[in-house]
mmCIF file with all atom_site columns, C-alpha atoms in Angstrom:
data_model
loop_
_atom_site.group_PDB
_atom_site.id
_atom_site.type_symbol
_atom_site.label_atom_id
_atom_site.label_alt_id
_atom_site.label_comp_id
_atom_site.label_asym_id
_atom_site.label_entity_id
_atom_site.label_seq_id
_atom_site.pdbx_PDB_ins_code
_atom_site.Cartn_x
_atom_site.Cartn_y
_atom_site.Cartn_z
_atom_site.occupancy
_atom_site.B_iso_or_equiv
_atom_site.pdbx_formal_charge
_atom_site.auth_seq_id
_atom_site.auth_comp_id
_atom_site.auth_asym_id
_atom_site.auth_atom_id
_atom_site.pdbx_PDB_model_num
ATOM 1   C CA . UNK A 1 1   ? 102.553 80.823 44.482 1.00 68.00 ? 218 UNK A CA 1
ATOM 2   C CA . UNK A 1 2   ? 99.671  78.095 45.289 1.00 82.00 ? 219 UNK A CA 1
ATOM 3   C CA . UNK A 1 3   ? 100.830 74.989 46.085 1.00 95.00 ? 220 UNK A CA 1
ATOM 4   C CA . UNK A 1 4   ? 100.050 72.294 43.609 1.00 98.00 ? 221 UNK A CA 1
ATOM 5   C CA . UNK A 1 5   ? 98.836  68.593 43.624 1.00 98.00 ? 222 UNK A CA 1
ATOM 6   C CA . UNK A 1 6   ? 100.699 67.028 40.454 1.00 98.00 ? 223 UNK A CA 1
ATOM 7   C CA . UNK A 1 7   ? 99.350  63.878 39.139 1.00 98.00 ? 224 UNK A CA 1
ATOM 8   C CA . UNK A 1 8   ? 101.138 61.304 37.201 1.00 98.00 ? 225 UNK A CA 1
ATOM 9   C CA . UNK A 1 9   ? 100.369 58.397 35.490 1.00 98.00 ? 226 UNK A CA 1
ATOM 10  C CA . UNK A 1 10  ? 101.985 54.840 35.091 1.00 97.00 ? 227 UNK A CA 1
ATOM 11  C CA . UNK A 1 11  ? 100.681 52.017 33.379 1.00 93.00 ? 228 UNK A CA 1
ATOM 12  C CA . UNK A 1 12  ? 101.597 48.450 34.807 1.00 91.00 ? 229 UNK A CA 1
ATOM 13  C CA . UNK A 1 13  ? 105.661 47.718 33.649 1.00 89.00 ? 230 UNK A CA 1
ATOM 14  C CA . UNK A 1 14  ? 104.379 45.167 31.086 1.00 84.00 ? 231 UNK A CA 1
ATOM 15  C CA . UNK A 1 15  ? 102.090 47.440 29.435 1.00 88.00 ? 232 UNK A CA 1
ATOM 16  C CA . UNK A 1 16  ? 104.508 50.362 29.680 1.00 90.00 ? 233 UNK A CA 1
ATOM 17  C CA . UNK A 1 17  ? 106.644 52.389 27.043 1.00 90.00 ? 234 UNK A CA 1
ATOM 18  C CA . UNK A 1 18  ? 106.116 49.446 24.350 1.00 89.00 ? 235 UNK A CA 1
ATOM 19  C CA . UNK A 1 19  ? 107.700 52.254 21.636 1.00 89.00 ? 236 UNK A CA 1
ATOM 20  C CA . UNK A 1 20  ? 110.887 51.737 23.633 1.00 91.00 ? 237 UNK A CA 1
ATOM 21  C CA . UNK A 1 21  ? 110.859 47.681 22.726 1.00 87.00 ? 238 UNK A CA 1
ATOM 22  C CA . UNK A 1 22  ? 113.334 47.472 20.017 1.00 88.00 ? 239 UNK A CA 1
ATOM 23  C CA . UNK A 1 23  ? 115.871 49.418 21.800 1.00 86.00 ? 240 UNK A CA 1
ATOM 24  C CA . UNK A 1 24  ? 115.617 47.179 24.996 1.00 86.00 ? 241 UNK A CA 1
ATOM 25  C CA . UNK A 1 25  ? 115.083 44.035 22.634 1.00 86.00 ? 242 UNK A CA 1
ATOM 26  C CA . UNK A 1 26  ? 118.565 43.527 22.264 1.00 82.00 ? 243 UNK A CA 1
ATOM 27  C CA . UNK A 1 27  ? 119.256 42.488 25.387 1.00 85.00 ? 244 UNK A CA 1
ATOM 28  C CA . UNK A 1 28  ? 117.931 39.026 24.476 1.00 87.00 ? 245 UNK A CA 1
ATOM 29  C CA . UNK A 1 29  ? 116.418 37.220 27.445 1.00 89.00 ? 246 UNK A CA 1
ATOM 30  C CA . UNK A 1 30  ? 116.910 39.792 29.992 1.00 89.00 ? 247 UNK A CA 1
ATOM 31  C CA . UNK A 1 31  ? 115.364 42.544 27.426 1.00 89.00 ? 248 UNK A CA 1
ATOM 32  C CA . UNK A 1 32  ? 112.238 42.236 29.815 1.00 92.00 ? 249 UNK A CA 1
ATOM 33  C CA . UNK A 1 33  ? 114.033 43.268 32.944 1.00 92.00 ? 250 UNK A CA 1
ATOM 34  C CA . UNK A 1 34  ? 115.945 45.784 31.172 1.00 90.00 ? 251 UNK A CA 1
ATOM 35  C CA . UNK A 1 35  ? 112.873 47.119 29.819 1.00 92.00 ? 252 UNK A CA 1
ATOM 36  C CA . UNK A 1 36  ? 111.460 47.931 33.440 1.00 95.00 ? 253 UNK A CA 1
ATOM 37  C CA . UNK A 1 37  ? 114.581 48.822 34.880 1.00 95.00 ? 254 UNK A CA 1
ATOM 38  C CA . UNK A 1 38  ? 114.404 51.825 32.094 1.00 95.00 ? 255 UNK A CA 1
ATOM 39  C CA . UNK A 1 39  ? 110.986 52.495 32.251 1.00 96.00 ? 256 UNK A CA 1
ATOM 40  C CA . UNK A 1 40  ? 111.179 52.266 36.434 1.00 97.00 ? 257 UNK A CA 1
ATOM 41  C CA . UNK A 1 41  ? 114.326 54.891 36.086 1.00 97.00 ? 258 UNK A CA 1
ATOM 42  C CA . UNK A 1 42  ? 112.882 57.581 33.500 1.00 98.00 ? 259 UNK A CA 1
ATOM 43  C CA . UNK A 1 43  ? 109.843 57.600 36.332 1.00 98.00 ? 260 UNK A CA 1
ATOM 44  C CA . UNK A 1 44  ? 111.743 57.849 39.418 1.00 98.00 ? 261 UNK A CA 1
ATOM 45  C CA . UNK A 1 45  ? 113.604 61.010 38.229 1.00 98.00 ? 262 UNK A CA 1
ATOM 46  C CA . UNK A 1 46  ? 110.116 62.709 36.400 1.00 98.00 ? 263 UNK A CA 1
ATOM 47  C CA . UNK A 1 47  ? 109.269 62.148 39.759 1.00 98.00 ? 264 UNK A CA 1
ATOM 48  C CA . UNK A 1 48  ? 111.827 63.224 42.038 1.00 98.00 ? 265 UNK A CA 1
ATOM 49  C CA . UNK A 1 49  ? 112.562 66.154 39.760 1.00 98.00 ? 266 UNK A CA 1
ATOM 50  C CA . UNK A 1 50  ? 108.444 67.119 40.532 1.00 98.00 ? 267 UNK A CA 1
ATOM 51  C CA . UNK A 1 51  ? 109.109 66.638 44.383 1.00 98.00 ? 268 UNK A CA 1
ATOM 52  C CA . UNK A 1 52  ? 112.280 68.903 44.369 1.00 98.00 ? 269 UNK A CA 1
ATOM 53  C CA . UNK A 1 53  ? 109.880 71.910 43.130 1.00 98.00 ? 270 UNK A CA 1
ATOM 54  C CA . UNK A 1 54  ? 108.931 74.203 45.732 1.00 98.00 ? 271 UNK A CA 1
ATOM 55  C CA . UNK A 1 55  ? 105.482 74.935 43.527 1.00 98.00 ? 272 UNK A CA 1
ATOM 56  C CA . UNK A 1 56  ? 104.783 70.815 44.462 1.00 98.00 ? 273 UNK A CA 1
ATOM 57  C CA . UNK A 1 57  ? 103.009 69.863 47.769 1.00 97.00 ? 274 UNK A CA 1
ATOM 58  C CA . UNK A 1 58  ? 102.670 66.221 46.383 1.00 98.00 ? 275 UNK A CA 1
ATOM 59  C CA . UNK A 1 59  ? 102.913 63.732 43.519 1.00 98.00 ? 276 UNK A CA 1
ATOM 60  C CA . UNK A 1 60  ? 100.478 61.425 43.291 1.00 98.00 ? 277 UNK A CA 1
ATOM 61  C CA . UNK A 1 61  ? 101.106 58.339 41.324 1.00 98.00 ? 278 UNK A CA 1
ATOM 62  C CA . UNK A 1 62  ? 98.070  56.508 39.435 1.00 98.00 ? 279 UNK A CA 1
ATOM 63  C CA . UNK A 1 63  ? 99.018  53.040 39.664 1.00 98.00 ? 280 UNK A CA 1
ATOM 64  C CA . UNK A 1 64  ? 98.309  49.280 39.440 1.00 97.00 ? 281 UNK A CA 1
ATOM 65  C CA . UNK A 1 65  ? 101.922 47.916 39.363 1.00 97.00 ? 282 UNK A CA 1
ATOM 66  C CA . UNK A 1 66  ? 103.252 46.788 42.939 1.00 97.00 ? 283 UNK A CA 1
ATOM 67  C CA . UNK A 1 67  ? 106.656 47.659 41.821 1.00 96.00 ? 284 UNK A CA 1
ATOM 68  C CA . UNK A 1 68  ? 106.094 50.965 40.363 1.00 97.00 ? 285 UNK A CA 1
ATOM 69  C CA . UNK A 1 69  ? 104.148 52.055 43.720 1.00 98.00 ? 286 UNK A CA 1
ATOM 70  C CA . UNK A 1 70  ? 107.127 50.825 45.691 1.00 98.00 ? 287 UNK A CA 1
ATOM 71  C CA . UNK A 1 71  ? 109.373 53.252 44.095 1.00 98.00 ? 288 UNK A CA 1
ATOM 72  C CA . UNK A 1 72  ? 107.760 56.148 44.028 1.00 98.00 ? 289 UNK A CA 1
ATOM 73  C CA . UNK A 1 73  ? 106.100 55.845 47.243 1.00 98.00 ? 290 UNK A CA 1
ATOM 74  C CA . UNK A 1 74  ? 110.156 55.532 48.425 1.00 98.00 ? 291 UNK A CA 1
ATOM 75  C CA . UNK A 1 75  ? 110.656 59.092 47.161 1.00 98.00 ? 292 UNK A CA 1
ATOM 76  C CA . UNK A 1 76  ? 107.827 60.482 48.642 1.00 98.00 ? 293 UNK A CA 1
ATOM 77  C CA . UNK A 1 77  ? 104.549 60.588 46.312 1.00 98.00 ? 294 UNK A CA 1
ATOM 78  C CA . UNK A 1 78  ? 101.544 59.238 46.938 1.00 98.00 ? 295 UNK A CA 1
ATOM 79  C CA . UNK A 1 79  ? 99.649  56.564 45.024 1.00 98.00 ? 296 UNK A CA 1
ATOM 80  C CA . UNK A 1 80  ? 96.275  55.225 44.420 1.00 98.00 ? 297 UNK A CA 1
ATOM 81  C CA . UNK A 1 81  ? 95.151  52.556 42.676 1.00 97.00 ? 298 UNK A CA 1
ATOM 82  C CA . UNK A 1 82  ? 93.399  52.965 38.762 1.00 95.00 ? 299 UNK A CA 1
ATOM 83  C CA . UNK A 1 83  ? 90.283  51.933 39.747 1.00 90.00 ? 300 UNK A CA 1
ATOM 84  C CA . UNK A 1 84  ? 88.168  53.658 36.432 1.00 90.00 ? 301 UNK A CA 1
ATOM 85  C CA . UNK A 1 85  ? 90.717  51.110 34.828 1.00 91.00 ? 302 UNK A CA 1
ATOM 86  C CA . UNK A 1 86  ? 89.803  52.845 31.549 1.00 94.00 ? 303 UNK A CA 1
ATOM 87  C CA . UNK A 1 87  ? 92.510  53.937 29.968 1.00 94.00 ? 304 UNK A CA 1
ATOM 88  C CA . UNK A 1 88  ? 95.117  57.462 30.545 1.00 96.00 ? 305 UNK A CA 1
ATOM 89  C CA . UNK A 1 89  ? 92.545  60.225 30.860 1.00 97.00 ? 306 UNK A CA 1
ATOM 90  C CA . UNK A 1 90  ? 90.162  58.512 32.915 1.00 97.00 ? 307 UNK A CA 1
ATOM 91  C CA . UNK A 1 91  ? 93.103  57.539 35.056 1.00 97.00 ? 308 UNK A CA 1
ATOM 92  C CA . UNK A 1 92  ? 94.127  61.459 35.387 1.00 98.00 ? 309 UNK A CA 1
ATOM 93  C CA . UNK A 1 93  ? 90.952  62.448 36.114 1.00 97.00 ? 310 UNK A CA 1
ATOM 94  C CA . UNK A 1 94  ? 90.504  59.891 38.927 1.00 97.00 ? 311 UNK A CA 1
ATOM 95  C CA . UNK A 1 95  ? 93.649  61.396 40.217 1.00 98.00 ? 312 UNK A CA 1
ATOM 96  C CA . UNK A 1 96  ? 92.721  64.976 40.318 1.00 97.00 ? 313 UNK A CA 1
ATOM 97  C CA . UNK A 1 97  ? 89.329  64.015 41.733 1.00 97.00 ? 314 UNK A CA 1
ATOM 98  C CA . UNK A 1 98  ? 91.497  62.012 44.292 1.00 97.00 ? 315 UNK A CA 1
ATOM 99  C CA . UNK A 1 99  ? 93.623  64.871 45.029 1.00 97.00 ? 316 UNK A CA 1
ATOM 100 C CA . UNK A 1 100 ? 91.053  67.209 45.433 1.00 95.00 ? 317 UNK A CA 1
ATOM 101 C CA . UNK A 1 101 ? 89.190  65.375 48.274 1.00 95.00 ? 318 UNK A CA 1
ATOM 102 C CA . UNK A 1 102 ? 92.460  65.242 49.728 1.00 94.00 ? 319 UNK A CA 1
ATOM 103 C CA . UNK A 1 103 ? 92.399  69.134 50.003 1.00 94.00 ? 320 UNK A CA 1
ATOM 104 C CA . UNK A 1 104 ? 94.148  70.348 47.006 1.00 95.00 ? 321 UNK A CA 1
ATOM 105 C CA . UNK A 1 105 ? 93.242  73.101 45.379 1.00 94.00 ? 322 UNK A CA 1
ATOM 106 C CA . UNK A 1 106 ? 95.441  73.361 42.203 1.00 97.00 ? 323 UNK A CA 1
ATOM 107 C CA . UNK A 1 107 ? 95.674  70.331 40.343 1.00 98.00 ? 324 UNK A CA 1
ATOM 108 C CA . UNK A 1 108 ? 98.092  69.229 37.372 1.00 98.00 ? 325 UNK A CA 1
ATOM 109 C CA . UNK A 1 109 ? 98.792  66.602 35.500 1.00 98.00 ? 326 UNK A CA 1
ATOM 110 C CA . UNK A 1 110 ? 102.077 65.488 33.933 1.00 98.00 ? 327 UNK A CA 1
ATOM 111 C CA . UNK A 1 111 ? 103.915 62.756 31.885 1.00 98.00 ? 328 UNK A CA 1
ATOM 112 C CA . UNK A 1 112 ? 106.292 60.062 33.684 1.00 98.00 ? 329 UNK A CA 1
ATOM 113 C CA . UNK A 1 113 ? 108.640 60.199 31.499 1.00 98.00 ? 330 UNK A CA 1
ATOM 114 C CA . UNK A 1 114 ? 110.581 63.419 31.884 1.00 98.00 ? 331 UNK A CA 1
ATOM 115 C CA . UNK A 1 115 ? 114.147 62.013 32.989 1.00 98.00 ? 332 UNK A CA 1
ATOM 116 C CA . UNK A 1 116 ? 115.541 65.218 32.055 1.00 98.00 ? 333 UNK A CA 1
ATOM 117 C CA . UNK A 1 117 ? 112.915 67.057 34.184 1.00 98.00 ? 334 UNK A CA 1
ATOM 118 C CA . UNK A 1 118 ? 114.117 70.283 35.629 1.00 98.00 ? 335 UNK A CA 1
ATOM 119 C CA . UNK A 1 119 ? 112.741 71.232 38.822 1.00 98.00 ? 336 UNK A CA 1
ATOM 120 C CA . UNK A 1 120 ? 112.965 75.090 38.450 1.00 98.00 ? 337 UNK A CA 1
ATOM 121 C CA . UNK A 1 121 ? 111.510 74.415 34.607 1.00 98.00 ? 338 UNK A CA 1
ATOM 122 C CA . UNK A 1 122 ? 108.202 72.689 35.950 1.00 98.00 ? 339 UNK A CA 1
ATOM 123 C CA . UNK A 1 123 ? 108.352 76.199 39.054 1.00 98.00 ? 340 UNK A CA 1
ATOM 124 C CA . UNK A 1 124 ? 108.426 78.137 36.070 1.00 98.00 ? 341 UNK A CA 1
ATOM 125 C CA . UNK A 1 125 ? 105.973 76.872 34.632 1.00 98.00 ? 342 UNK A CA 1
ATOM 126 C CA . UNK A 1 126 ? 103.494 76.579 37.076 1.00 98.00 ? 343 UNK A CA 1
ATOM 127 C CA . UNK A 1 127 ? 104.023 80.176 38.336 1.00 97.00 ? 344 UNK A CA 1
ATOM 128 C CA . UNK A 1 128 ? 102.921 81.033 34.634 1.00 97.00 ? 345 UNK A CA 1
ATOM 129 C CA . UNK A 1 129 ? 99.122  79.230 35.155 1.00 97.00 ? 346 UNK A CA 1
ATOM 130 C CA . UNK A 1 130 ? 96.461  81.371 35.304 1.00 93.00 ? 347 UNK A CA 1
ATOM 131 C CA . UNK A 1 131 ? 93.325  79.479 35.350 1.00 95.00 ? 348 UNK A CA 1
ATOM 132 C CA . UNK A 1 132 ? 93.474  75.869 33.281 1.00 97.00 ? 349 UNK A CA 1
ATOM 133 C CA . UNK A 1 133 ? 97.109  75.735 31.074 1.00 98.00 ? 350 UNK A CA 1
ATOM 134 C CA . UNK A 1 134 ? 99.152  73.177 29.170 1.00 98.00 ? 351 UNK A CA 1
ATOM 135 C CA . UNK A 1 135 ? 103.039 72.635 28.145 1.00 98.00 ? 352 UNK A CA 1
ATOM 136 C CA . UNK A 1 136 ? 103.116 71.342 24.769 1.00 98.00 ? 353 UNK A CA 1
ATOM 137 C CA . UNK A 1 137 ? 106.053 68.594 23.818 1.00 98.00 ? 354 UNK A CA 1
ATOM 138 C CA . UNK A 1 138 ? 109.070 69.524 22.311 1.00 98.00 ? 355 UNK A CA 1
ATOM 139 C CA . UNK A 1 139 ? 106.711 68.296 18.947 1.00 97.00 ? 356 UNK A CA 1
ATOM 140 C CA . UNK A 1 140 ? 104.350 70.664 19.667 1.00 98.00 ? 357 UNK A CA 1
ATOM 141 C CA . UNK A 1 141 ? 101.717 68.149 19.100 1.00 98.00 ? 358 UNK A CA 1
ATOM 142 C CA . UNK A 1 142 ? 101.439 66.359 22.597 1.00 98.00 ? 359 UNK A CA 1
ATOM 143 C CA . UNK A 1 143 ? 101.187 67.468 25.865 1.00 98.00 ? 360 UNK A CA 1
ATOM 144 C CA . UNK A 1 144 ? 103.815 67.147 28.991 1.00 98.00 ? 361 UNK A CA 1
ATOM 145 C CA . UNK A 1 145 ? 101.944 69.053 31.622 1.00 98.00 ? 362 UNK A CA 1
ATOM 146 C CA . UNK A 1 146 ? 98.452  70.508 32.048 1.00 98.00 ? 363 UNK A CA 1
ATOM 147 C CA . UNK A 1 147 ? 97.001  72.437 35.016 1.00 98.00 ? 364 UNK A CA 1
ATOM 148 C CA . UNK A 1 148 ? 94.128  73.641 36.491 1.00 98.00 ? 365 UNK A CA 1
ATOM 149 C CA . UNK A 1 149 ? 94.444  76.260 39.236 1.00 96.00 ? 366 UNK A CA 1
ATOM 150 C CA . UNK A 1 150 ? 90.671  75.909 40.377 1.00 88.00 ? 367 UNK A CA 1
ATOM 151 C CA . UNK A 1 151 ? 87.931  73.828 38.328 1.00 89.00 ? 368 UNK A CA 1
ATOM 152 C CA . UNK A 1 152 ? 88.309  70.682 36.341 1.00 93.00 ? 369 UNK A CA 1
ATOM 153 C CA . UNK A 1 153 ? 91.193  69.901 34.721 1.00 96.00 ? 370 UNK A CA 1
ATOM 154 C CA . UNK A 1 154 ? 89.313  68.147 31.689 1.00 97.00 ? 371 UNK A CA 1
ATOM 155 C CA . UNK A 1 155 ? 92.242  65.933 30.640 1.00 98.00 ? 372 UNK A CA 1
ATOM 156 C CA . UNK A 1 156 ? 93.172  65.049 26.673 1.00 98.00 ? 373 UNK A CA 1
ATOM 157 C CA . UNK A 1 157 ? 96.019  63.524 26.171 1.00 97.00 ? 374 UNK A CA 1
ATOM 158 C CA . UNK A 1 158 ? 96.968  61.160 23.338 1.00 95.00 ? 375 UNK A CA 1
ATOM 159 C CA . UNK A 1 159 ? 97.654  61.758 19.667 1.00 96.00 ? 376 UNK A CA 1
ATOM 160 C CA . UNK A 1 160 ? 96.961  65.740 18.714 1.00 98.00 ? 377 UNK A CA 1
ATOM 161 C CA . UNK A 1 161 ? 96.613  66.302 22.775 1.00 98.00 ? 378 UNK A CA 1
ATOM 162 C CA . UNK A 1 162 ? 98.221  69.955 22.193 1.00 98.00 ? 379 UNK A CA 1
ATOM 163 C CA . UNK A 1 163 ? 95.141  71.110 20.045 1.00 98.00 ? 380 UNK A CA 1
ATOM 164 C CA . UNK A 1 164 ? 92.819  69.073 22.227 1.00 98.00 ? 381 UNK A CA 1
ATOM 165 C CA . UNK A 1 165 ? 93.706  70.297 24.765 1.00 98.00 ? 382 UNK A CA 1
ATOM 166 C CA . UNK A 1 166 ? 93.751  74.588 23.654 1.00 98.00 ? 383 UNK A CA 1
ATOM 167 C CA . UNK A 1 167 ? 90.097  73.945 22.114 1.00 98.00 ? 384 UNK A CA 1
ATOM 168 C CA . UNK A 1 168 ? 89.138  72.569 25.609 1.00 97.00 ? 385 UNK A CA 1
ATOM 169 C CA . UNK A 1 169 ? 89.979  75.649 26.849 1.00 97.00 ? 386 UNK A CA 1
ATOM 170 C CA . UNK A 1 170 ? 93.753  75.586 28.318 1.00 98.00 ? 387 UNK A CA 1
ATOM 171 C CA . UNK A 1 171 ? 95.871  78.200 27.387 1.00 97.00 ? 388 UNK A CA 1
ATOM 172 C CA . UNK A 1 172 ? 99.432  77.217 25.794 1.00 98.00 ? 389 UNK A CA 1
ATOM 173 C CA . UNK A 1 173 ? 102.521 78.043 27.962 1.00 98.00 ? 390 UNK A CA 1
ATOM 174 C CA . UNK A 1 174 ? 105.270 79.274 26.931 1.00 96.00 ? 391 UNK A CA 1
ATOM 175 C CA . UNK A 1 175 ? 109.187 79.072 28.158 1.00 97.00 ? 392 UNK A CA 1
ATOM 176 C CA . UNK A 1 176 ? 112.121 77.576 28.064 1.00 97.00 ? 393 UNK A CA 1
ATOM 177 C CA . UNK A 1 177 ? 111.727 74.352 29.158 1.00 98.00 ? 394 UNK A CA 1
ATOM 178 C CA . UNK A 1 178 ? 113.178 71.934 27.216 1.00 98.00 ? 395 UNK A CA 1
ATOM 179 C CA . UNK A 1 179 ? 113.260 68.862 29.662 1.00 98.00 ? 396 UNK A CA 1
ATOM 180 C CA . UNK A 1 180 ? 109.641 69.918 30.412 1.00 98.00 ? 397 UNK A CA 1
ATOM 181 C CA . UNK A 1 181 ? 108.988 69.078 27.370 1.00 98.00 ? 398 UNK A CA 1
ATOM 182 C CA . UNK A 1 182 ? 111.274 66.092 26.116 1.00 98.00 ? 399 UNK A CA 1
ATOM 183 C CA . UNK A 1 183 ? 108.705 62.952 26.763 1.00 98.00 ? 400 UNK A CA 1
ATOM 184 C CA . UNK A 1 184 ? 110.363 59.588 26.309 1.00 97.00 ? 401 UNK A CA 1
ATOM 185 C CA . UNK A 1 185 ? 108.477 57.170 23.986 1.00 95.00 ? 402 UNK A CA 1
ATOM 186 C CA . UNK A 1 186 ? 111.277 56.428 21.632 1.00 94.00 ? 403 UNK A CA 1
ATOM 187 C CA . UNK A 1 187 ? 115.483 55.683 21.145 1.00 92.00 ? 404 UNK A CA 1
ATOM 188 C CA . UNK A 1 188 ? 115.231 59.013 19.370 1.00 93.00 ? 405 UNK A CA 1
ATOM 189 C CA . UNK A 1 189 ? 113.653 60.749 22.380 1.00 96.00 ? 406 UNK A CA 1
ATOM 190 C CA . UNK A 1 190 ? 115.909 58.920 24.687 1.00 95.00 ? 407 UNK A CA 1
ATOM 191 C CA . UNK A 1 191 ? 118.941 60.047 22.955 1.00 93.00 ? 408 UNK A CA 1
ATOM 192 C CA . UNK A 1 192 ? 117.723 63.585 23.064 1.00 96.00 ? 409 UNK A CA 1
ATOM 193 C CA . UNK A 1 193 ? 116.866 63.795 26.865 1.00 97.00 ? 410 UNK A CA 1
ATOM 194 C CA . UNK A 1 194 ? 120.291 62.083 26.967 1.00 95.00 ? 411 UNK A CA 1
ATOM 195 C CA . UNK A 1 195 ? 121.787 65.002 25.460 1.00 96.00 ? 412 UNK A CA 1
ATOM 196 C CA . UNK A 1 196 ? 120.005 67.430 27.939 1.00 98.00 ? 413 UNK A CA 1
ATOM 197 C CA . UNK A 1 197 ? 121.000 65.546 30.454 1.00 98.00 ? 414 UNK A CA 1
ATOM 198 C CA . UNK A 1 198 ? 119.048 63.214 32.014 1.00 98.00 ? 415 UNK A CA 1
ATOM 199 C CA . UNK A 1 199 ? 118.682 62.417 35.983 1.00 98.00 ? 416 UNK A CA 1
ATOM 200 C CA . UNK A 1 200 ? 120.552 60.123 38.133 1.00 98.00 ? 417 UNK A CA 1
ATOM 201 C CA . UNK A 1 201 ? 119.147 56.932 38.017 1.00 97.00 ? 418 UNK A CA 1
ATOM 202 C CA . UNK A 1 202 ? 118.797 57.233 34.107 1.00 96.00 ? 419 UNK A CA 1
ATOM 203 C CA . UNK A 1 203 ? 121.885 58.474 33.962 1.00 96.00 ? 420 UNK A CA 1
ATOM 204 C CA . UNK A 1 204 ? 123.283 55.389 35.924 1.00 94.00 ? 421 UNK A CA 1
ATOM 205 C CA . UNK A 1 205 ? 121.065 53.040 33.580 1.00 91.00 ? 422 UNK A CA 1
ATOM 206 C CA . UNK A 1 206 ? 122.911 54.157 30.515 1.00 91.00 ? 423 UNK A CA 1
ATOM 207 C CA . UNK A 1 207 ? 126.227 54.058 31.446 1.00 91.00 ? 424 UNK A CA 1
ATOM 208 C CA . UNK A 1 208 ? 125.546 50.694 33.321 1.00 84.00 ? 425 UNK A CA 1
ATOM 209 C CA . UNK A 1 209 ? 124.816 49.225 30.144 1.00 76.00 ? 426 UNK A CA 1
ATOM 210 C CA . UNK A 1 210 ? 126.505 48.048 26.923 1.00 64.00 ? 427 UNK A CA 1
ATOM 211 C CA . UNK A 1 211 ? 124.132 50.421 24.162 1.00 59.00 ? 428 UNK A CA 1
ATOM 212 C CA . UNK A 1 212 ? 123.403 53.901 24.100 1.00 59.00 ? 429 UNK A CA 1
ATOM 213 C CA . UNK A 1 213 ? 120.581 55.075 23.457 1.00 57.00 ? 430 UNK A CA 1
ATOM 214 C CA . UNK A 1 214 ? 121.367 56.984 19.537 1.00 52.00 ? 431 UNK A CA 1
#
């Protein structure tokens, strides 16, 4: 298998996982903090999780936050800053254009917020590219993961990314892959990458703290 440049995205902490608000809200005054501590934690395993794969050379993290950079660059990924400062898909594509002039030749790009994130599910799914491919959410609306094993990788994500994405050309992938596919932008989500069992500093989060997540 090619080795693969895997590009993530994360928005500064303020800006980040807003959906996720009323759950962290009642924390009072520290529902700020608590809000990037669970935000910072859902990252550091999507991430980790990525770097465990042996289909990864590198993650590279598309980032303005000091903090966030920090962290991941801790585990190992690479970031760079998001200079189109546009919005997600600009920011992705800045990524795989960095990547690429760093020498990669496959090029993917994938949600940070994946606590439950399997390593051998995001193998298996990269071994199953052929060309430019996507992973649709457990929805089946969004997108958790698209790839491009040579050309452009023509990013789409956002509201009806799935279809976006499959009239752009990417062809759907299919396996089983359920922490793949379990994005976080909810309590609901959160309780059901909970239930698949989410990574370790998540995992420490939520039973650090007086709530769960249901």
């Amino acid at each position: 298998m090619q080795p693969w440049s895997l590009v993530v995205p994360a928005k500064l902490l303020s800006r980040a996982k807003t959906r996720l608000a009323p759950l962290t809200a009642r924390f009072g005054d520290d529902a700020p903090a608590r809000h990037r501590e669970l935000v910072l934690a859902m990252l550091a395993d999507t991430v980790a999780a990525a770097l465990a794969s042996p289909a990864v050379a590198g993650v590279l993290v598309v980032t303005d936050d000091p903090g966030v950079g920090d962290l991941v660059r801790s585990l190992g990924a690479r970031t760079v800053p998001d200079e189109p400062d546009r919005g997600l898909n600009p920011a992705l594509a800045h990524g795989a254009a960095a990547a690429r002039a760093a020498g990669a030749r496959a090029v993917a790009a994938m949600s940070s917020d994946l606590p439950a994130l399997r390593p051998a599910e995001l193998t298996a799914a990269l071994a199953a590219v052929a060309g430019r491919g996507f992973v649709a959410d457990a929805e089946g609306t969004g997108t958790t993961l698209l790839c491009a094993a040579t050309g452009g990788l023509d990013p789409r994500f956002g509201p009806g990314s799935a279809a976006a994405h499959a009239a752009g050309g990417a062809v759907p992938l299919d396996g089983d892959w359920p922490g793949l596919r379990r994005d976080v932008d909810t309590a609901a989500d959160l309780a059901a990458a909970a239930a698949l069992g989410v990574g370790p500093r998540t995992a420490r989060l939520l039973a650090a703290t007086p709530w769960s997540p249901g």
